[in-house]
Amino acid sequence: MQEFFLIPCVAVALAGVLGLLVGSFLNVVILRLPPRLMHQWREQSREVLELDNAEADAPPPGLVWQASHCPHCKHPLGALENIPVVSWLVLRGRCKHCGTKISAQYPLVELLTGICSLIIAWKFGMSWQAATGLLFTWALIALAGIDVRTQLLPDQITLPLLWLGLLIALVPLYVDTPAAILGAAIGYLSLWSVYWGFKLLTGKEGMGYGDFKLLGALGAWMGPWALLPIILLSSLIGAVVGTVLLAVQGRDRATPIPFGPFLAAAGWVQFVFGSEILVLYRHLFAFP
């Protein structure tokens, strides 16, 4: 009996450790992908405009092959300096070589990825649902981190997430194919409609196209019935967090706040705990 209990416990623990390691890579993605995309866009613009390539900038570091280094002194980090969370704590949040303060983003992303990965393994067990759920989780964390820093939701992540959701609906793992297609279409078009309605009324852009694609991807994974809870929860979280941030930073309401992190958080909560939330909601309001 104990052996059967230990197997899932070990799997959950391993998923947490794997999440810590992946979180270290997600930090690289969050920091390096936007500069690489901007470099590509500049190069494409130069090519279209037929400008002199002699003034072209050197490409930023890649996501895989260039080793991690201190952003200030550029010293390459050794293996002992790359242990998720632990290295940051041991070094007390400072570079070992130049003493520059290291952003708390690194351990926070690693810890968040580890905890979320652990929860996915606990929820779905050793299954294809857990494997794909981990990919889903890691993509959302990367998107949220990038959006917080740059207010971008790159197609390089949102579109593969959308297509993967549609493809696994062929099995299906979470929802069937018609539900996935409807979820993707309704998710995209709902925010697209809000965007254009707001722009026609005010002349301003209330959100970016990346938000449409992200909600479409969430719809592809969970079906159309998950979209309303996601929108409501993300709007609630966004209103509370946004109000607090603006008050703390002393800024007015015209300050743009990325909506992608709230969509990602609400989508992940709905993905993992959607059925439990529905049961609780029905219990609280005495629905049959």
Short mmCIF file of C-alpha atoms in Angstrom, two decimals:
data_model
loop_
_atom_site.label_atom_id
_atom_site.label_comp_id
_atom_site.label_asym_id
_atom_site.label_seq_id
_atom_site.Cartn_x
_atom_site.Cartn_y
_atom_site.Cartn_z
CA MET A 1 0.00 0.00 0.00
CA GLN A 2 2.79 2.41 0.87
CA GLU A 3 4.50 1.72 -2.47
CA PHE A 4 1.39 2.78 -4.40
CA PHE A 5 1.24 5.95 -2.32
CA LEU A 6 4.92 6.76 -2.77
CA ILE A 7 4.88 6.54 -6.59
CA PRO A 8 2.54 9.54 -7.14
CA CYS A 9 4.29 11.47 -4.35
CA VAL A 10 7.65 10.99 -6.05
CA ALA A 11 6.17 12.01 -9.40
CA VAL A 12 4.75 15.20 -7.89
CA ALA A 13 8.07 16.02 -6.22
CA LEU A 14 9.97 15.41 -9.46
CA ALA A 15 7.54 17.67 -11.30
CA GLY A 16 8.29 20.40 -8.77
CA VAL A 17 12.05 20.01 -9.26
CA LEU A 18 11.60 19.98 -13.02
CA GLY A 19 9.54 23.14 -12.69
CA LEU A 20 12.37 24.88 -10.82
CA LEU A 21 14.79 23.99 -13.61
CA VAL A 22 12.37 25.06 -16.33
CA GLY A 23 11.72 28.27 -14.40
CA SER A 24 15.41 29.11 -14.74
CA PHE A 25 15.07 28.76 -18.52
CA LEU A 26 11.85 30.78 -18.52
CA ASN A 27 13.80 33.65 -16.96
CA VAL A 28 16.06 33.52 -20.01
CA VAL A 29 13.05 33.53 -22.33
CA ILE A 30 11.43 36.44 -20.50
CA LEU A 31 14.60 38.53 -20.62
CA ARG A 32 16.04 37.59 -24.02
CA LEU A 33 13.11 36.90 -26.33
CA PRO A 34 11.75 40.49 -26.54
CA PRO A 35 15.17 42.03 -27.48
CA ARG A 36 15.66 39.32 -30.09
CA LEU A 37 12.23 40.00 -31.56
CA MET A 38 12.88 43.73 -31.66
CA HIS A 39 16.21 43.09 -33.37
CA GLN A 40 14.47 40.93 -35.97
CA TRP A 41 11.82 43.60 -36.56
CA ARG A 42 14.51 46.26 -37.06
CA GLU A 43 16.38 44.03 -39.50
CA GLN A 44 13.20 43.30 -41.43
CA SER A 45 12.41 47.02 -41.57
CA ARG A 46 15.89 47.79 -42.85
CA GLU A 47 15.48 45.16 -45.53
CA VAL A 48 12.07 46.48 -46.62
CA LEU A 49 13.32 50.08 -46.65
CA GLU A 50 16.58 49.01 -48.36
CA LEU A 51 18.75 50.70 -45.75
CA ASP A 52 22.48 50.19 -45.35
CA ASN A 53 23.19 47.04 -43.30
CA ALA A 54 26.50 48.49 -42.12
CA GLU A 55 24.64 50.28 -39.33
CA ALA A 56 22.82 47.15 -38.21
CA ASP A 57 23.09 46.23 -34.54
CA ALA A 58 24.63 43.00 -33.32
CA PRO A 59 21.98 40.40 -32.44
CA PRO A 60 21.17 39.98 -28.73
CA PRO A 61 22.13 36.72 -26.98
CA GLY A 62 20.23 33.62 -28.02
CA LEU A 63 17.88 31.67 -25.80
CA VAL A 64 19.86 28.42 -25.65
CA TRP A 65 23.50 28.56 -26.63
CA GLN A 66 24.80 31.69 -24.90
CA ALA A 67 25.59 31.01 -21.25
CA SER A 68 23.92 33.00 -18.48
CA HIS A 69 25.93 35.94 -17.22
CA CYS A 70 25.69 38.92 -14.90
CA PRO A 71 23.84 41.74 -16.71
CA HIS A 72 26.23 44.29 -15.18
CA CYS A 73 29.77 42.83 -15.34
CA LYS A 74 28.99 40.18 -18.03
CA HIS A 75 30.83 37.50 -16.04
CA PRO A 76 29.58 34.01 -17.03
CA LEU A 77 27.77 32.22 -14.22
CA GLY A 78 29.14 28.89 -13.05
CA ALA A 79 27.09 25.78 -12.35
CA LEU A 80 26.85 26.53 -8.62
CA GLU A 81 25.56 30.03 -9.42
CA ASN A 82 22.76 28.63 -11.58
CA ILE A 83 20.96 26.48 -9.01
CA PRO A 84 17.32 27.65 -9.03
CA VAL A 85 16.34 29.77 -6.00
CA VAL A 86 19.20 28.37 -3.87
CA SER A 87 21.97 30.30 -5.65
CA TRP A 88 20.08 33.59 -5.30
CA LEU A 89 19.58 32.98 -1.58
CA VAL A 90 23.19 31.92 -0.96
CA LEU A 91 24.50 34.96 -2.87
CA ARG A 92 22.01 37.15 -0.97
CA GLY A 93 20.67 38.52 -4.23
CA ARG A 94 23.98 39.93 -5.45
CA CYS A 95 26.50 39.02 -8.13
CA LYS A 96 29.42 37.09 -6.69
CA HIS A 97 31.91 38.95 -8.88
CA CYS A 98 30.81 42.60 -8.95
CA GLY A 99 28.31 42.77 -6.09
CA THR A 100 25.52 44.20 -8.25
CA LYS A 101 22.03 43.48 -6.97
CA ILE A 102 20.31 40.60 -8.79
CA SER A 103 16.62 41.06 -9.56
CA ALA A 104 14.19 39.12 -7.40
CA GLN A 105 12.46 38.13 -10.64
CA TYR A 106 14.84 35.16 -11.00
CA PRO A 107 13.91 33.24 -7.84
CA LEU A 108 10.25 34.32 -8.04
CA VAL A 109 9.79 32.93 -11.57
CA GLU A 110 11.66 29.74 -10.63
CA LEU A 111 9.61 29.26 -7.47
CA LEU A 112 6.33 30.03 -9.23
CA THR A 113 7.12 27.57 -12.01
CA GLY A 114 8.09 24.88 -9.50
CA ILE A 115 4.93 25.30 -7.43
CA CYS A 116 2.61 25.41 -10.46
CA SER A 117 4.31 22.35 -11.98
CA LEU A 118 3.90 20.49 -8.71
CA ILE A 119 0.20 21.36 -8.62
CA ILE A 120 -0.29 20.17 -12.22
CA ALA A 121 1.30 16.81 -11.39
CA TRP A 122 -0.82 16.51 -8.24
CA LYS A 123 -3.99 17.36 -10.16
CA PHE A 124 -3.54 15.12 -13.21
CA GLY A 125 -1.18 12.40 -12.00
CA MET A 126 1.16 10.57 -14.35
CA SER A 127 -0.72 11.14 -17.59
CA TRP A 128 -0.66 12.93 -20.93
CA GLN A 129 -2.88 15.54 -19.33
CA ALA A 130 -0.09 16.32 -16.86
CA ALA A 131 2.55 16.44 -19.62
CA THR A 132 0.58 18.85 -21.78
CA GLY A 133 -0.60 20.73 -18.69
CA LEU A 134 3.02 21.45 -17.81
CA LEU A 135 3.65 22.90 -21.28
CA PHE A 136 0.50 24.99 -20.90
CA THR A 137 1.67 26.25 -17.50
CA TRP A 138 5.18 27.11 -18.63
CA ALA A 139 3.91 29.00 -21.68
CA LEU A 140 1.55 31.09 -19.53
CA ILE A 141 4.32 31.99 -17.07
CA ALA A 142 6.61 33.06 -19.92
CA LEU A 143 3.87 35.15 -21.51
CA ALA A 144 2.95 36.80 -18.21
CA GLY A 145 6.57 37.65 -17.44
CA ILE A 146 7.20 39.12 -20.89
CA ASP A 147 3.99 41.16 -20.77
CA VAL A 148 4.85 42.60 -17.36
CA ARG A 149 8.24 43.75 -18.61
CA THR A 150 7.45 44.86 -22.16
CA GLN A 151 3.64 44.86 -22.65
CA LEU A 152 4.13 42.32 -25.42
CA LEU A 153 2.54 38.88 -25.88
CA PRO A 154 4.74 37.34 -28.60
CA ASP A 155 3.13 35.32 -31.38
CA GLN A 156 6.07 32.92 -31.00
CA ILE A 157 4.40 31.66 -27.80
CA THR A 158 0.68 32.49 -28.10
CA LEU A 159 0.17 30.91 -31.53
CA PRO A 160 1.91 27.57 -30.74
CA LEU A 161 -0.14 27.48 -27.52
CA LEU A 162 -3.31 28.00 -29.57
CA TRP A 163 -2.42 25.33 -32.14
CA LEU A 164 -1.37 22.84 -29.47
CA GLY A 165 -4.73 23.29 -27.76
CA LEU A 166 -6.53 22.58 -31.02
CA LEU A 167 -4.36 19.56 -31.81
CA ILE A 168 -4.75 17.84 -28.45
CA ALA A 169 -8.53 18.29 -28.82
CA LEU A 170 -8.27 15.61 -31.51
CA VAL A 171 -7.47 13.03 -28.82
CA PRO A 172 -9.24 14.63 -26.79
CA LEU A 173 -7.45 15.31 -23.51
CA TYR A 174 -9.54 18.16 -22.12
CA VAL A 175 -12.30 19.12 -24.56
CA ASP A 176 -13.39 17.72 -27.92
CA THR A 177 -12.59 19.32 -31.27
CA PRO A 178 -15.82 21.31 -31.77
CA ALA A 179 -15.50 22.81 -28.28
CA ALA A 180 -11.85 23.70 -28.86
CA ILE A 181 -12.61 25.40 -32.18
CA LEU A 182 -15.54 27.32 -30.72
CA GLY A 183 -13.48 28.28 -27.67
CA ALA A 184 -10.63 29.60 -29.82
CA ALA A 185 -12.96 31.57 -32.12
CA ILE A 186 -15.17 33.02 -29.38
CA GLY A 187 -12.17 33.81 -27.17
CA TYR A 188 -10.44 35.76 -29.92
CA LEU A 189 -13.54 37.52 -31.25
CA SER A 190 -14.86 38.53 -27.83
CA LEU A 191 -11.82 40.64 -26.94
CA TRP A 192 -11.48 41.75 -30.57
CA SER A 193 -15.01 43.16 -30.33
CA VAL A 194 -14.26 44.88 -27.03
CA TYR A 195 -11.09 46.36 -28.51
CA TRP A 196 -12.84 47.88 -31.52
CA GLY A 197 -15.87 49.01 -29.55
CA PHE A 198 -13.62 50.82 -27.07
CA LYS A 199 -11.53 52.33 -29.86
CA LEU A 200 -14.56 53.59 -31.79
CA LEU A 201 -16.03 55.17 -28.66
CA THR A 202 -12.86 56.71 -27.21
CA GLY A 203 -10.34 56.76 -30.06
CA LYS A 204 -7.90 54.89 -27.82
CA GLU A 205 -6.60 51.31 -27.76
CA GLY A 206 -7.62 49.54 -24.56
CA MET A 207 -5.59 46.37 -25.16
CA GLY A 208 -3.30 44.70 -27.67
CA TYR A 209 -3.88 41.99 -30.24
CA GLY A 210 -1.84 39.59 -28.14
CA ASP A 211 -4.64 39.54 -25.57
CA PHE A 212 -7.08 38.32 -28.25
CA LYS A 213 -4.74 35.50 -29.21
CA LEU A 214 -4.09 34.50 -25.61
CA LEU A 215 -7.80 34.27 -24.78
CA GLY A 216 -8.31 32.34 -28.02
CA ALA A 217 -5.59 29.91 -26.92
CA LEU A 218 -7.23 29.49 -23.52
CA GLY A 219 -10.53 28.79 -25.27
CA ALA A 220 -8.87 26.14 -27.42
CA TRP A 221 -7.63 24.33 -24.31
CA MET A 222 -10.78 24.61 -22.18
CA GLY A 223 -13.71 25.24 -24.49
CA PRO A 224 -16.12 28.18 -24.77
CA TRP A 225 -17.79 27.64 -21.37
CA ALA A 226 -14.51 28.49 -19.61
CA LEU A 227 -14.21 31.92 -21.24
CA LEU A 228 -16.71 33.83 -19.10
CA PRO A 229 -15.15 32.70 -15.78
CA ILE A 230 -11.70 33.56 -17.15
CA ILE A 231 -12.77 37.05 -18.24
CA LEU A 232 -14.57 37.74 -14.97
CA LEU A 233 -11.72 36.47 -12.80
CA SER A 234 -9.01 38.25 -14.82
CA SER A 235 -11.00 41.51 -14.73
CA LEU A 236 -11.44 41.21 -10.96
CA ILE A 237 -7.76 40.46 -10.36
CA GLY A 238 -6.72 43.20 -12.78
CA ALA A 239 -8.94 45.80 -11.09
CA VAL A 240 -7.64 45.00 -7.61
CA VAL A 241 -3.97 44.65 -8.52
CA GLY A 242 -4.04 47.60 -10.91
CA THR A 243 -5.62 49.89 -8.31
CA VAL A 244 -3.04 48.88 -5.71
CA LEU A 245 -0.10 49.33 -8.11
CA LEU A 246 -1.27 52.75 -9.26
CA ALA A 247 -1.76 53.86 -5.65
CA VAL A 248 1.66 52.57 -4.57
CA GLN A 249 3.45 54.05 -7.57
CA GLY A 250 1.51 57.32 -7.39
CA ARG A 251 0.32 57.21 -11.01
CA ASP A 252 -3.00 58.16 -12.57
CA ARG A 253 -5.50 55.82 -14.23
CA ALA A 254 -4.18 56.68 -17.69
CA THR A 255 -1.07 54.59 -16.96
CA PRO A 256 -1.19 51.45 -19.16
CA ILE A 257 -1.27 48.15 -17.28
CA PRO A 258 -0.75 44.88 -19.18
CA PHE A 259 -3.81 42.62 -19.14
CA GLY A 260 -1.97 39.47 -20.26
CA PRO A 261 -0.71 38.44 -16.79
CA PHE A 262 -4.25 38.60 -15.39
CA LEU A 263 -5.60 36.56 -18.31
CA ALA A 264 -2.80 34.01 -17.85
CA ALA A 265 -3.41 33.74 -14.09
CA ALA A 266 -7.18 33.41 -14.47
CA GLY A 267 -6.76 30.91 -17.30
CA TRP A 268 -4.44 28.72 -15.24
CA VAL A 269 -6.76 28.80 -12.21
CA GLN A 270 -9.71 27.85 -14.42
CA PHE A 271 -7.65 25.09 -16.07
CA VAL A 272 -6.68 23.49 -12.77
CA PHE A 273 -9.55 24.32 -10.42
CA GLY A 274 -12.44 25.17 -12.76
CA SER A 275 -14.65 22.25 -11.75
CA GLU A 276 -14.00 22.82 -8.03
CA ILE A 277 -14.82 26.52 -8.38
CA LEU A 278 -18.10 25.66 -10.12
CA VAL A 279 -19.07 23.23 -7.34
CA LEU A 280 -18.23 25.85 -4.69
CA TYR A 281 -20.21 28.50 -6.58
CA ARG A 282 -23.26 26.25 -6.80
CA HIS A 283 -22.94 25.38 -3.12
CA LEU A 284 -22.70 29.01 -2.00
CA PHE A 285 -25.67 30.09 -4.08
CA ALA A 286 -27.69 26.90 -3.56
CA PHE A 287 -27.92 26.06 -7.27
CA PRO A 288 -29.06 22.50 -8.16
#
